[in-house]
Short mmCIF file of C-alpha atoms in Angstrom, two decimals:
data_model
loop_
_atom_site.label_atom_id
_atom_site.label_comp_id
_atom_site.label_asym_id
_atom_site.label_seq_id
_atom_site.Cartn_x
_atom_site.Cartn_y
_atom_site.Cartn_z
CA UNK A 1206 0.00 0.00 0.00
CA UNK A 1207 1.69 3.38 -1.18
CA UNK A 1208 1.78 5.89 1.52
CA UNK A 1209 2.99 9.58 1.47
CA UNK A 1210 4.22 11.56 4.51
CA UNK A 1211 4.48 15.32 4.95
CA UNK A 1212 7.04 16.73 7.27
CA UNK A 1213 9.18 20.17 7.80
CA UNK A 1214 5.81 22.47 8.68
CA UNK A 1215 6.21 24.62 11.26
CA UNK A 1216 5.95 28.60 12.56
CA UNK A 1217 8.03 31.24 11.24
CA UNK A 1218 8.01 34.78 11.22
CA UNK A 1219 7.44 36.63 7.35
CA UNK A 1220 10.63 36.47 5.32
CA UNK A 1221 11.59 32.99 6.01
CA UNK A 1222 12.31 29.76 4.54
CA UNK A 1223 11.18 26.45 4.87
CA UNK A 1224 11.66 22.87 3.04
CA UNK A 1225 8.90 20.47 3.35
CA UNK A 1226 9.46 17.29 2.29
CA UNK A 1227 6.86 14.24 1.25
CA UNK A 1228 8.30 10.73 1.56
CA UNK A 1229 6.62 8.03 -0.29
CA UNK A 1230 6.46 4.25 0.75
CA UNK A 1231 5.48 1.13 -0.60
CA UNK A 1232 6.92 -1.60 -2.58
CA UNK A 1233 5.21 -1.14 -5.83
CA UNK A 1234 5.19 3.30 -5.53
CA UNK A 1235 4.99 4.08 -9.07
CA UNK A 1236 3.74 8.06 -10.02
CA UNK A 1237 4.33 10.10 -13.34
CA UNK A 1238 3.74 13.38 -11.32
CA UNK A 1239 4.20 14.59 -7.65
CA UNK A 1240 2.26 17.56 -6.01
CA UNK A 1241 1.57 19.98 -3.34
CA UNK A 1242 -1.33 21.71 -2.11
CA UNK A 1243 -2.43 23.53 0.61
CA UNK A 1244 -5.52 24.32 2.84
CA UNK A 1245 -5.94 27.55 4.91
CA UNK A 1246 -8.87 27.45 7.27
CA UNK A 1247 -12.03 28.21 6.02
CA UNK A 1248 -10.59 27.86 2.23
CA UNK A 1249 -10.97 25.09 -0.03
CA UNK A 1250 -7.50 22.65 -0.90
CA UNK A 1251 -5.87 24.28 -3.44
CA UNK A 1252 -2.72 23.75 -5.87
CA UNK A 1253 0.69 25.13 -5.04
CA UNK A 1254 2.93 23.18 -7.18
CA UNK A 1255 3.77 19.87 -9.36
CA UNK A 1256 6.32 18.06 -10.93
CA UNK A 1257 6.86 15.30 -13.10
CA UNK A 1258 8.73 12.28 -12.03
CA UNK A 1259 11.64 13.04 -14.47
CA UNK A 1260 11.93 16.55 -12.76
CA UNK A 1261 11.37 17.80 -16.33
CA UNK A 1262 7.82 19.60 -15.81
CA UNK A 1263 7.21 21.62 -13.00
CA UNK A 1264 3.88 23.94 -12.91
CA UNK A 1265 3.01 26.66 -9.99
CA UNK A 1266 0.03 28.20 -8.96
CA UNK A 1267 0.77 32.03 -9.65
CA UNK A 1268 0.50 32.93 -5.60
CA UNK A 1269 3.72 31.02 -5.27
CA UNK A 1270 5.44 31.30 -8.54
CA UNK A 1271 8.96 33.00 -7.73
CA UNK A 1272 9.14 32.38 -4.16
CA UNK A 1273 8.68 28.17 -4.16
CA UNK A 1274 10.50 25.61 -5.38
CA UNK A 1275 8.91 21.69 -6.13
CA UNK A 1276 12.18 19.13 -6.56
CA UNK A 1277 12.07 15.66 -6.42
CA UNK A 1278 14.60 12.74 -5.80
CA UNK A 1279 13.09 10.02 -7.79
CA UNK A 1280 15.60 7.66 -6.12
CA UNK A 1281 14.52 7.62 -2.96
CA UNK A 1282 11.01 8.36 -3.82
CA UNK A 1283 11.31 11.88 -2.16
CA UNK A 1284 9.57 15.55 -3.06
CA UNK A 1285 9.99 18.40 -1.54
CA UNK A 1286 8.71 21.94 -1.24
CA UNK A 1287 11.35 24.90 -0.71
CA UNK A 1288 9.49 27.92 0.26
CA UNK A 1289 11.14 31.08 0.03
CA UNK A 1290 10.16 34.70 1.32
CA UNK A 1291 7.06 33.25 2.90
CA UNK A 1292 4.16 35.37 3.70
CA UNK A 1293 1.37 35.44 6.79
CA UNK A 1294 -0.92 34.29 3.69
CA UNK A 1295 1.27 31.12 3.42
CA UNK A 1296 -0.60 29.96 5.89
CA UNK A 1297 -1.95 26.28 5.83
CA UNK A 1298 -1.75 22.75 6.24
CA UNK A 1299 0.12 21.69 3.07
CA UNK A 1300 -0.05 18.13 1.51
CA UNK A 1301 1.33 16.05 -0.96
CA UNK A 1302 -0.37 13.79 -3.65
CA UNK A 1303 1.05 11.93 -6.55
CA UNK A 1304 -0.31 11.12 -10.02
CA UNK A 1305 -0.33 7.58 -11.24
CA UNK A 1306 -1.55 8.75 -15.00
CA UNK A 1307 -1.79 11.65 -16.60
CA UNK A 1308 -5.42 10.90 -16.98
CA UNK A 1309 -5.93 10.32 -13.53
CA UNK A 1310 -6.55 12.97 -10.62
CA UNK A 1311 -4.28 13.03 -7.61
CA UNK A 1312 -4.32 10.66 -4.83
CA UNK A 1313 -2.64 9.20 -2.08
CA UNK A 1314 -2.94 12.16 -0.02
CA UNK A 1315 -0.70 12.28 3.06
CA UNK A 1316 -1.97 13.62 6.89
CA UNK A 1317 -0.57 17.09 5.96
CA UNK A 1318 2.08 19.39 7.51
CA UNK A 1319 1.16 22.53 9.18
CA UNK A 1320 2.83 25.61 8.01
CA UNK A 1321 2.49 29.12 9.88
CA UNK A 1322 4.00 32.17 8.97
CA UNK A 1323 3.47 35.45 11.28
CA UNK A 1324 3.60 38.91 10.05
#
């Protein structure tokens, strides 16, 4: 069974950085694209970023664009999220997902990582 886990959340002041990181597990953990979304409360899950497995593709929503960076380590079946100049608006539980087709939507979500940012 293919699991994902979030980790490297946590509160920072405005300005800061932070790399979150999604680790996937299971034997058979095949994907053609990773992403990472992010719910603020009260707000509906939205898209930050994606990337396909290659590392060739990468999309952003345009909130982010400029200030995050999706990567991926194929090898060790690791993505990860490096979040630059982060702003109060940042705020939000952020999860991962991955894409077994191109066809297909995402799935596999993990538990989430909380992410805080204070002005």
């Amino acid at each position: 069974q293919v699991q994902l886990e979030e980790s490297g959340g946590g509160f920072v002041q405005a300005g800061d950085s932070l790399r979150l990181s999604c680790a996937a597990s299971g034997r058979t953990f095949t994907a053609v694209a990773m992403g990472w979304f992010r719910q603020a409360p009260g707000k509906e899950r939205e898209f930050v970023a994606s990337i396909t497995w290659g590392g060739r593709h990468t999309s952003y929503a345009d909130s982010v664009k400029g200030r995050f960076v999706i990567s991926i380590d194929n090898y060790n079946n690791i993505a990860y999220l490096q979040m630059y100049s982060l702003k109060p608006e940042d705020t939000a539980v952020y999860y991962c997902a991955r894409r077994v087709a191109s066809y297909v939507d995402w799935g596999s979500w993990g538990q989430g990582t909380q992410v805080t940012v204070s002005s």
